[in-house]
mmCIF file of N, CA and C in Angstrom:
data_model
loop_
_atom_site.group_PDB
_atom_site.id
_atom_site.type_symbol
_atom_site.label_atom_id
_atom_site.label_comp_id
_atom_site.label_asym_id
_atom_site.label_seq_id
_atom_site.Cartn_x
_atom_site.Cartn_y
_atom_site.Cartn_z
ATOM 1 N N GLN A 311 68.776 -62.944 5.415
ATOM 2 C CA GLN A 311 67.535 -61.667 4.849
ATOM 3 C C GLN A 311 66.714 -62.102 5.244
ATOM 4 N N ALA A 312 66.756 -60.375 4.976
ATOM 5 C CA ALA A 312 65.565 -59.594 6.127
ATOM 6 C C ALA A 312 64.054 -59.801 5.414
ATOM 7 N N HIS A 313 62.904 -60.870 6.825
ATOM 8 C CA HIS A 313 61.962 -60.285 6.293
ATOM 9 C C HIS A 313 61.428 -59.973 7.302
ATOM 10 N N PHE A 314 60.017 -58.726 6.885
ATOM 11 C CA PHE A 314 59.497 -58.390 7.870
ATOM 12 C C PHE A 314 57.739 -59.528 7.744
ATOM 13 N N VAL A 315 57.346 -59.037 9.125
ATOM 14 C CA VAL A 315 56.222 -59.575 9.175
ATOM 15 C C VAL A 315 55.362 -58.403 10.560
ATOM 16 N N GLU A 316 54.126 -57.569 9.612
ATOM 17 C CA GLU A 316 53.714 -56.920 10.894
ATOM 18 C C GLU A 316 52.419 -57.138 11.145
ATOM 19 N N SER A 317 51.673 -56.946 12.264
ATOM 20 C CA SER A 317 50.855 -57.825 12.794
ATOM 21 C C SER A 317 50.221 -55.886 13.545
ATOM 22 N N GLY A 318 49.099 -55.918 14.204
ATOM 23 C CA GLY A 318 48.389 -55.436 14.862
ATOM 24 C C GLY A 318 47.246 -54.253 14.471
ATOM 25 N N GLY A 319 47.167 -54.358 13.194
ATOM 26 C CA GLY A 319 46.128 -53.126 12.706
ATOM 27 C C GLY A 319 44.692 -53.846 13.137
ATOM 28 N N GLY A 320 44.076 -52.846 12.728
ATOM 29 C CA GLY A 320 42.491 -52.936 12.697
ATOM 30 C C GLY A 320 41.671 -51.984 12.607
ATOM 31 N N SER A 321 40.105 -52.370 13.404
ATOM 32 C CA SER A 321 39.335 -51.043 13.086
ATOM 33 C C SER A 321 39.234 -50.822 14.745
ATOM 34 N N VAL A 322 39.370 -49.141 14.865
ATOM 35 C CA VAL A 322 39.202 -48.254 15.924
ATOM 36 C C VAL A 322 38.466 -47.276 15.881
ATOM 37 N N GLN A 323 37.508 -47.064 16.850
ATOM 38 C CA GLN A 323 36.726 -45.444 16.931
ATOM 39 C C GLN A 323 37.963 -43.993 17.505
ATOM 40 N N ALA A 324 37.619 -43.593 16.664
ATOM 41 C CA ALA A 324 39.061 -42.107 17.857
ATOM 42 C C ALA A 324 38.885 -42.315 18.480
ATOM 43 N N GLY A 325 40.205 -41.961 19.511
ATOM 44 C CA GLY A 325 40.482 -42.166 20.869
ATOM 45 C C GLY A 325 41.019 -42.910 21.198
ATOM 46 N N GLY A 326 40.766 -44.019 20.397
ATOM 47 C CA GLY A 326 40.618 -46.141 20.530
ATOM 48 C C GLY A 326 42.667 -45.824 20.258
ATOM 49 N N SER A 327 43.423 -47.103 20.378
ATOM 50 C CA SER A 327 44.765 -47.140 20.329
ATOM 51 C C SER A 327 44.306 -48.288 19.950
ATOM 52 N N LEU A 328 45.960 -48.711 19.713
ATOM 53 C CA LEU A 328 46.615 -49.659 18.784
ATOM 54 C C LEU A 328 47.986 -49.591 18.768
ATOM 55 N N ARG A 329 48.808 -50.705 19.222
ATOM 56 C CA ARG A 329 49.968 -51.477 18.806
ATOM 57 C C ARG A 329 50.107 -52.161 17.687
ATOM 58 N N LEU A 330 51.118 -52.154 17.230
ATOM 59 C CA LEU A 330 51.875 -52.945 15.940
ATOM 60 C C LEU A 330 52.496 -52.777 16.643
ATOM 61 N N SER A 331 52.784 -54.401 15.404
ATOM 62 C CA SER A 331 54.094 -55.503 15.802
ATOM 63 C C SER A 331 54.947 -56.117 14.298
ATOM 64 N N CYS A 332 56.424 -55.881 14.221
ATOM 65 C CA CYS A 332 57.316 -56.390 13.148
ATOM 66 C C CYS A 332 57.932 -56.701 13.593
ATOM 67 N N VAL A 333 57.989 -58.550 13.239
ATOM 68 C CA VAL A 333 59.032 -58.933 13.723
ATOM 69 C C VAL A 333 59.395 -59.944 12.188
ATOM 70 N N ASP A 334 61.199 -59.565 12.506
ATOM 71 C CA ASP A 334 62.208 -59.508 11.330
ATOM 72 C C ASP A 334 62.437 -60.771 11.911
ATOM 73 N N SER A 335 62.357 -62.020 10.531
ATOM 74 C CA SER A 335 63.064 -63.423 10.692
ATOM 75 C C SER A 335 64.203 -64.107 10.482
ATOM 76 N N GLY A 336 65.040 -62.605 10.233
ATOM 77 C CA GLY A 336 66.489 -62.236 9.777
ATOM 78 C C GLY A 336 67.394 -62.670 10.486
ATOM 79 N N ARG A 337 68.833 -62.651 10.507
ATOM 80 C CA ARG A 337 69.502 -62.596 11.386
ATOM 81 C C ARG A 337 70.514 -61.589 11.942
ATOM 82 N N ASP A 338 70.159 -59.623 11.334
ATOM 83 C CA ASP A 338 70.646 -58.713 11.110
ATOM 84 C C ASP A 338 70.409 -57.137 12.038
ATOM 85 N N PHE A 339 69.051 -58.012 11.948
ATOM 86 C CA PHE A 339 67.496 -56.663 12.514
ATOM 87 C C PHE A 339 68.364 -55.399 13.858
ATOM 88 N N SER A 340 69.119 -56.209 14.435
ATOM 89 C CA SER A 340 69.545 -54.693 15.261
ATOM 90 C C SER A 340 71.046 -54.211 14.446
ATOM 91 N N THR A 341 70.560 -53.944 13.352
ATOM 92 C CA THR A 341 72.367 -54.050 12.607
ATOM 93 C C THR A 341 71.190 -52.476 11.648
ATOM 94 N N TYR A 342 69.850 -52.788 11.520
ATOM 95 C CA TYR A 342 68.884 -51.884 11.077
ATOM 96 C C TYR A 342 68.643 -51.118 11.115
ATOM 97 N N ALA A 343 68.952 -49.344 10.540
ATOM 98 C CA ALA A 343 67.521 -48.252 11.382
ATOM 99 C C ALA A 343 65.541 -48.927 10.504
ATOM 100 N N MET A 344 64.825 -48.775 11.832
ATOM 101 C CA MET A 344 63.095 -49.296 11.503
ATOM 102 C C MET A 344 62.668 -48.025 11.349
ATOM 103 N N ALA A 345 61.623 -47.762 10.075
ATOM 104 C CA ALA A 345 61.051 -46.841 10.198
ATOM 105 C C ALA A 345 59.190 -47.951 10.500
ATOM 106 N N TRP A 346 58.438 -46.777 10.969
ATOM 107 C CA TRP A 346 56.896 -46.872 10.798
ATOM 108 C C TRP A 346 55.964 -45.914 9.224
ATOM 109 N N ILE A 347 55.994 -46.150 8.408
ATOM 110 C CA ILE A 347 55.103 -45.612 7.515
ATOM 111 C C ILE A 347 54.107 -45.806 7.252
ATOM 112 N N ARG A 348 53.768 -45.177 6.147
ATOM 113 C CA ARG A 348 52.460 -45.868 6.417
ATOM 114 C C ARG A 348 51.519 -44.763 4.442
ATOM 115 N N GLN A 349 50.786 -45.045 4.510
ATOM 116 C CA GLN A 349 50.166 -44.652 3.053
ATOM 117 C C GLN A 349 48.993 -45.055 2.953
ATOM 118 N N ALA A 350 48.062 -43.820 2.718
ATOM 119 C CA ALA A 350 46.521 -43.791 2.897
ATOM 120 C C ALA A 350 45.969 -43.378 1.137
ATOM 121 N N PRO A 351 45.174 -43.950 0.763
ATOM 122 C CA PRO A 351 43.945 -44.058 -0.327
ATOM 123 C C PRO A 351 44.633 -42.421 -1.046
ATOM 124 N N GLY A 352 45.577 -42.242 -2.171
ATOM 125 C CA GLY A 352 45.686 -41.254 -2.857
ATOM 126 C C GLY A 352 47.222 -40.664 -2.444
ATOM 127 N N LYS A 353 46.974 -40.334 -1.312
ATOM 128 C CA LYS A 353 47.966 -40.185 -0.718
ATOM 129 C C LYS A 353 49.473 -40.594 -0.733
ATOM 130 N N GLU A 354 50.755 -39.484 -0.412
ATOM 131 C CA GLU A 354 51.787 -40.341 -0.857
ATOM 132 C C GLU A 354 52.445 -41.331 0.831
ATOM 133 N N ARG A 355 53.375 -41.917 1.128
ATOM 134 C CA ARG A 355 53.905 -42.356 1.373
ATOM 135 C C ARG A 355 54.609 -41.349 2.564
ATOM 136 N N GLU A 356 54.261 -42.091 4.364
ATOM 137 C CA GLU A 356 54.562 -40.814 5.117
ATOM 138 C C GLU A 356 55.553 -41.624 5.996
ATOM 139 N N VAL A 357 56.400 -41.327 6.301
ATOM 140 C CA VAL A 357 57.424 -42.210 7.400
ATOM 141 C C VAL A 357 56.911 -40.763 8.828
ATOM 142 N N VAL A 358 56.734 -41.916 9.590
ATOM 143 C CA VAL A 358 55.617 -41.520 10.500
ATOM 144 C C VAL A 358 56.560 -41.448 12.241
ATOM 145 N N ALA A 359 57.126 -42.242 12.209
ATOM 146 C CA ALA A 359 58.016 -42.495 13.217
ATOM 147 C C ALA A 359 59.458 -43.785 13.129
ATOM 148 N N ALA A 360 60.713 -43.363 13.448
ATOM 149 C CA ALA A 360 61.501 -43.577 13.123
ATOM 150 C C ALA A 360 62.371 -44.032 14.294
ATOM 151 N N VAL A 361 63.123 -45.208 13.952
ATOM 152 C CA VAL A 361 64.128 -45.218 15.481
ATOM 153 C C VAL A 361 65.402 -46.037 15.113
ATOM 154 N N SER A 362 66.553 -45.214 15.389
ATOM 155 C CA SER A 362 68.481 -45.712 15.183
ATOM 156 C C SER A 362 68.245 -47.306 15.492
ATOM 157 N N TRP A 363 69.186 -47.580 14.531
ATOM 158 C CA TRP A 363 69.849 -49.422 15.005
ATOM 159 C C TRP A 363 69.682 -49.522 16.677
ATOM 160 N N SER A 364 70.453 -48.109 17.909
ATOM 161 C CA SER A 364 70.712 -49.004 18.838
ATOM 162 C C SER A 364 69.245 -48.683 19.894
ATOM 163 N N GLY A 365 68.127 -47.690 18.949
ATOM 164 C CA GLY A 365 67.309 -47.569 19.894
ATOM 165 C C GLY A 365 66.762 -46.246 20.574
ATOM 166 N N VAL A 366 68.232 -45.829 21.194
ATOM 167 C CA VAL A 366 68.422 -44.574 20.939
ATOM 168 C C VAL A 366 67.724 -42.798 20.830
ATOM 169 N N HIS A 367 68.120 -42.755 19.114
ATOM 170 C CA HIS A 367 67.448 -41.744 18.594
ATOM 171 C C HIS A 367 66.388 -42.251 17.543
ATOM 172 N N THR A 368 65.567 -41.003 17.904
ATOM 173 C CA THR A 368 64.016 -41.690 17.330
ATOM 174 C C THR A 368 63.211 -40.589 16.730
ATOM 175 N N TYR A 369 62.497 -40.391 15.795
ATOM 176 C CA TYR A 369 61.676 -39.658 14.858
ATOM 177 C C TYR A 369 60.437 -39.778 15.402
ATOM 178 N N TYR A 370 59.718 -38.211 14.470
ATOM 179 C CA TYR A 370 58.241 -38.886 14.509
ATOM 180 C C TYR A 370 57.665 -37.498 14.037
ATOM 181 N N ALA A 371 57.019 -37.644 12.793
ATOM 182 C CA ALA A 371 56.202 -36.843 11.697
ATOM 183 C C ALA A 371 55.808 -35.770 13.038
ATOM 184 N N ASP A 372 55.100 -34.955 12.608
ATOM 185 C CA ASP A 372 54.212 -33.731 13.243
ATOM 186 C C ASP A 372 53.643 -34.366 13.184
ATOM 187 N N SER A 373 52.412 -34.522 12.598
ATOM 188 C CA SER A 373 51.023 -35.060 12.514
ATOM 189 C C SER A 373 50.621 -36.057 13.542
ATOM 190 N N VAL A 374 52.342 -37.238 14.586
ATOM 191 C CA VAL A 374 52.024 -38.143 15.081
ATOM 192 C C VAL A 374 52.524 -37.763 16.313
ATOM 193 N N LYS A 375 53.169 -36.959 16.247
ATOM 194 C CA LYS A 375 54.096 -36.007 17.672
ATOM 195 C C LYS A 375 52.865 -36.440 18.241
ATOM 196 N N GLY A 376 53.148 -37.295 20.066
ATOM 197 C CA GLY A 376 53.349 -36.596 21.206
ATOM 198 C C GLY A 376 51.537 -38.724 21.344
ATOM 199 N N ARG A 377 50.913 -38.983 20.380
ATOM 200 C CA ARG A 377 49.967 -39.626 19.614
ATOM 201 C C ARG A 377 50.633 -41.119 19.664
ATOM 202 N N PHE A 378 52.376 -40.925 18.892
ATOM 203 C CA PHE A 378 52.605 -42.120 18.644
ATOM 204 C C PHE A 378 53.197 -42.340 19.266
ATOM 205 N N THR A 379 54.544 -44.199 19.980
ATOM 206 C CA THR A 379 55.549 -43.960 20.004
ATOM 207 C C THR A 379 56.991 -45.429 18.990
ATOM 208 N N ILE A 380 57.649 -45.086 18.639
ATOM 209 C CA ILE A 380 58.175 -46.648 18.151
ATOM 210 C C ILE A 380 59.130 -47.052 19.474
ATOM 211 N N SER A 381 59.668 -47.906 19.260
ATOM 212 C CA SER A 381 60.794 -49.038 20.238
ATOM 213 C C SER A 381 60.875 -50.049 19.712
ATOM 214 N N ARG A 382 61.373 -50.880 19.980
ATOM 215 C CA ARG A 382 61.906 -52.355 19.539
ATOM 216 C C ARG A 382 63.023 -52.508 20.577
ATOM 217 N N ASP A 383 63.020 -53.827 20.390
ATOM 218 C CA ASP A 383 63.230 -54.619 21.798
ATOM 219 C C ASP A 383 64.634 -55.869 19.960
ATOM 220 N N ASN A 384 65.854 -55.308 20.008
ATOM 221 C CA ASN A 384 66.200 -56.060 19.091
ATOM 222 C C ASN A 384 66.770 -58.198 19.852
ATOM 223 N N ALA A 385 66.689 -57.794 21.126
ATOM 224 C CA ALA A 385 67.165 -59.560 21.168
ATOM 225 C C ALA A 385 65.948 -60.285 20.992
ATOM 226 N N LYS A 386 64.023 -59.636 20.613
ATOM 227 C CA LYS A 386 63.233 -60.408 19.834
ATOM 228 C C LYS A 386 62.918 -60.052 18.642
ATOM 229 N N ASN A 387 63.803 -59.121 17.924
ATOM 230 C CA ASN A 387 64.112 -59.227 16.439
ATOM 231 C C ASN A 387 63.109 -58.455 15.888
ATOM 232 N N THR A 388 62.542 -56.711 16.878
ATOM 233 C CA THR A 388 61.545 -56.877 17.077
ATOM 234 C C THR A 388 60.098 -55.018 17.010
ATOM 235 N N ALA A 389 60.281 -54.267 16.142
ATOM 236 C CA ALA A 389 59.592 -53.008 16.028
ATOM 237 C C ALA A 389 58.663 -53.130 16.734
ATOM 238 N N PHE A 390 58.025 -51.871 17.194
ATOM 239 C CA PHE A 390 56.699 -51.513 17.572
ATOM 240 C C PHE A 390 56.241 -50.167 17.216
ATOM 241 N N LEU A 391 54.718 -49.854 17.139
ATOM 242 C CA LEU A 391 54.563 -48.879 17.545
ATOM 243 C C LEU A 391 52.424 -49.096 17.905
ATOM 244 N N HIS A 392 52.864 -47.811 18.955
ATOM 245 C CA HIS A 392 52.572 -47.923 20.127
ATOM 246 C C HIS A 392 51.045 -46.507 19.575
ATOM 247 N N MET A 393 50.282 -46.899 19.199
ATOM 248 C CA MET A 393 49.101 -45.588 18.956
ATOM 249 C C MET A 393 48.453 -45.283 19.585
ATOM 250 N N THR A 394 48.311 -43.782 20.107
ATOM 251 C CA THR A 394 46.884 -43.456 21.366
ATOM 252 C C THR A 394 46.134 -42.255 20.715
ATOM 253 N N GLY A 395 45.244 -42.693 20.978
ATOM 254 C CA GLY A 395 44.286 -40.998 20.446
ATOM 255 C C GLY A 395 44.104 -40.656 18.827
ATOM 256 N N LEU A 396 43.899 -41.875 18.187
ATOM 257 C CA LEU A 396 43.676 -41.646 17.017
ATOM 258 C C LEU A 396 42.924 -41.709 16.806
ATOM 259 N N LYS A 397 42.865 -40.832 15.637
ATOM 260 C CA LYS A 397 42.247 -39.989 14.327
ATOM 261 C C LYS A 397 41.568 -40.753 13.692
ATOM 262 N N PRO A 398 40.630 -40.512 12.940
ATOM 263 C CA PRO A 398 40.584 -40.569 11.750
ATOM 264 C C PRO A 398 41.037 -40.546 10.112
ATOM 265 N N GLU A 399 42.300 -39.279 10.316
ATOM 266 C CA GLU A 399 42.904 -39.248 9.372
ATOM 267 C C GLU A 399 44.401 -39.805 9.669
ATOM 268 N N ASP A 400 44.422 -41.049 10.818
ATOM 269 C CA ASP A 400 45.631 -41.903 10.553
ATOM 270 C C ASP A 400 45.427 -42.983 9.836
ATOM 271 N N THR A 401 43.288 -43.576 9.225
ATOM 272 C CA THR A 401 43.595 -43.816 8.748
ATOM 273 C C THR A 401 44.677 -44.843 7.480
ATOM 274 N N ALA A 402 45.374 -46.154 7.653
ATOM 275 C CA ALA A 402 45.552 -45.676 6.505
ATOM 276 C C ALA A 402 46.591 -47.084 6.516
ATOM 277 N N VAL A 403 47.027 -47.918 5.246
ATOM 278 C CA VAL A 403 47.941 -48.724 5.511
ATOM 279 C C VAL A 403 49.502 -48.248 5.758
ATOM 280 N N TYR A 404 49.559 -48.984 7.252
ATOM 281 C CA TYR A 404 50.912 -49.466 7.781
ATOM 282 C C TYR A 404 52.166 -50.175 7.633
ATOM 283 N N TYR A 405 53.497 -49.963 7.350
ATOM 284 C CA TYR A 405 54.409 -50.376 7.188
ATOM 285 C C TYR A 405 55.569 -50.257 7.756
ATOM 286 N N CYS A 406 56.019 -51.325 7.705
ATOM 287 C CA CYS A 406 57.631 -51.023 8.892
ATOM 288 C C CYS A 406 58.751 -51.646 7.689
ATOM 289 N N ALA A 407 59.392 -50.974 7.977
ATOM 290 C CA ALA A 407 59.724 -50.965 7.019
ATOM 291 C C ALA A 407 61.550 -50.482 7.591
ATOM 292 N N ALA A 408 62.743 -51.433 6.842
ATOM 293 C CA ALA A 408 64.392 -51.492 7.762
ATOM 294 C C ALA A 408 65.472 -50.492 6.531
ATOM 295 N N GLU A 409 66.097 -49.911 7.220
ATOM 296 C CA GLU A 409 67.529 -49.600 6.332
ATOM 297 C C GLU A 409 69.270 -49.543 7.240
ATOM 298 N N ARG A 410 69.499 -50.145 6.566
ATOM 299 C CA ARG A 410 70.910 -50.626 7.288
ATOM 300 C C ARG A 410 71.352 -49.157 7.290
ATOM 301 N N GLY A 411 72.028 -48.741 8.740
ATOM 302 C CA GLY A 411 73.078 -47.644 8.736
ATOM 303 C C GLY A 411 72.483 -46.393 9.317
ATOM 304 N N THR A 412 72.222 -45.367 8.397
ATOM 305 C CA THR A 412 71.695 -43.742 9.274
ATOM 306 C C THR A 412 70.003 -43.694 9.529
ATOM 307 N N MET A 413 69.033 -44.022 10.732
ATOM 308 C CA MET A 413 67.908 -42.965 11.208
ATOM 309 C C MET A 413 67.543 -41.985 9.904
ATOM 310 N N THR A 414 66.554 -42.745 8.551
ATOM 311 C CA THR A 414 66.750 -41.174 7.529
ATOM 312 C C THR A 414 65.110 -41.046 7.849
ATOM 313 N N THR A 415 64.104 -39.588 7.572
ATOM 314 C CA THR A 415 62.508 -39.490 7.128
ATOM 315 C C THR A 415 62.771 -39.628 6.021
ATOM 316 N N ARG A 416 63.315 -40.415 5.140
ATOM 317 C CA ARG A 416 62.631 -40.379 3.319
ATOM 318 C C ARG A 416 62.549 -41.738 3.221
ATOM 319 N N ALA A 417 60.698 -42.252 3.397
ATOM 320 C CA ALA A 417 60.653 -44.083 2.063
ATOM 321 C C ALA A 417 61.607 -44.230 0.987
ATOM 322 N N SER A 418 61.976 -43.294 0.375
ATOM 323 C CA SER A 418 62.629 -44.096 -0.361
ATOM 324 C C SER A 418 64.512 -44.995 0.117
ATOM 325 N N ASP A 419 64.239 -44.294 0.597
ATOM 326 C CA ASP A 419 65.428 -44.395 1.884
ATOM 327 C C ASP A 419 65.720 -46.418 2.405
ATOM 328 N N TYR A 420 64.425 -46.403 2.076
ATOM 329 C CA TYR A 420 64.295 -47.876 4.180
ATOM 330 C C TYR A 420 64.365 -48.703 2.412
ATOM 331 N N GLU A 421 65.549 -50.118 2.794
ATOM 332 C CA GLU A 421 65.543 -50.976 1.746
ATOM 333 C C GLU A 421 64.199 -52.098 2.032
ATOM 334 N N TYR A 422 64.130 -52.292 2.889
ATOM 335 C CA TYR A 422 63.391 -52.768 3.560
ATOM 336 C C TYR A 422 61.964 -53.370 4.079
ATOM 337 N N TRP A 423 61.301 -54.215 3.112
ATOM 338 C CA TRP A 423 59.183 -53.602 3.514
ATOM 339 C C TRP A 423 59.012 -54.560 4.030
ATOM 340 N N GLY A 424 57.814 -54.334 5.034
ATOM 341 C CA GLY A 424 57.072 -55.527 5.283
ATOM 342 C C GLY A 424 55.655 -55.991 4.452
ATOM 343 N N GLN A 425 54.576 -56.585 3.999
ATOM 344 C CA GLN A 425 53.944 -56.871 3.750
ATOM 345 C C GLN A 425 52.189 -55.737 3.975
ATOM 346 N N GLY A 426 52.757 -55.000 5.305
ATOM 347 C CA GLY A 426 51.580 -53.184 5.583
ATOM 348 C C GLY A 426 50.343 -54.541 6.454
ATOM 349 N N THR A 427 50.372 -53.239 6.936
ATOM 350 C CA THR A 427 48.436 -53.932 7.873
ATOM 351 C C THR A 427 47.976 -52.828 8.209
ATOM 352 N N GLN A 428 46.676 -53.418 8.195
ATOM 353 C CA GLN A 428 45.387 -51.730 7.659
ATOM 354 C C GLN A 428 45.825 -51.091 9.105
ATOM 355 N N VAL A 429 45.018 -50.418 9.239
ATOM 356 C CA VAL A 429 44.502 -49.307 10.259
ATOM 357 C C VAL A 429 43.895 -48.164 9.799
ATOM 358 N N THR A 430 42.468 -48.754 10.923
ATOM 359 C CA THR A 430 40.798 -48.020 10.561
ATOM 360 C C THR A 430 40.404 -47.106 11.475
ATOM 361 N N VAL A 431 40.778 -45.862 11.664
ATOM 362 C CA VAL A 431 39.296 -45.418 12.089
ATOM 363 C C VAL A 431 38.316 -45.071 12.316
ATOM 364 N N SER A 432 37.769 -44.840 12.258
ATOM 365 C CA SER A 432 36.338 -44.080 12.514
ATOM 366 C C SER A 432 36.066 -43.267 13.160
ATOM 367 N N SER A 433 35.025 -41.685 13.117
ATOM 368 C CA SER A 433 34.535 -41.035 13.518
ATOM 369 C C SER A 433 33.955 -41.630 14.204
#
């Protein structure tokens, strides 16, 4: 059974960088499409980045394009989100999530979720 644990969140100043990691303790990581999904207080969940099971295909929300990079290491059951040029509006709880099958940009399609890690960007 999939079980995801995120790490790497924290507080940074605008313009700073953070690298989030998501480790799966299960056995099927390489079969999942993975996504990083964020939720800020009072806002809807947003898929900010997604990657196919192979790592070949990626998706980025317009709000993070050119600043965030999603990647995965199937040998280590780990997904990453490298965030640069952080802005105060990036402040949110970031979740990694997984779904079997095709990469999707709808948060509701993801079956398995981590517990989330807080990212706070100050101006």
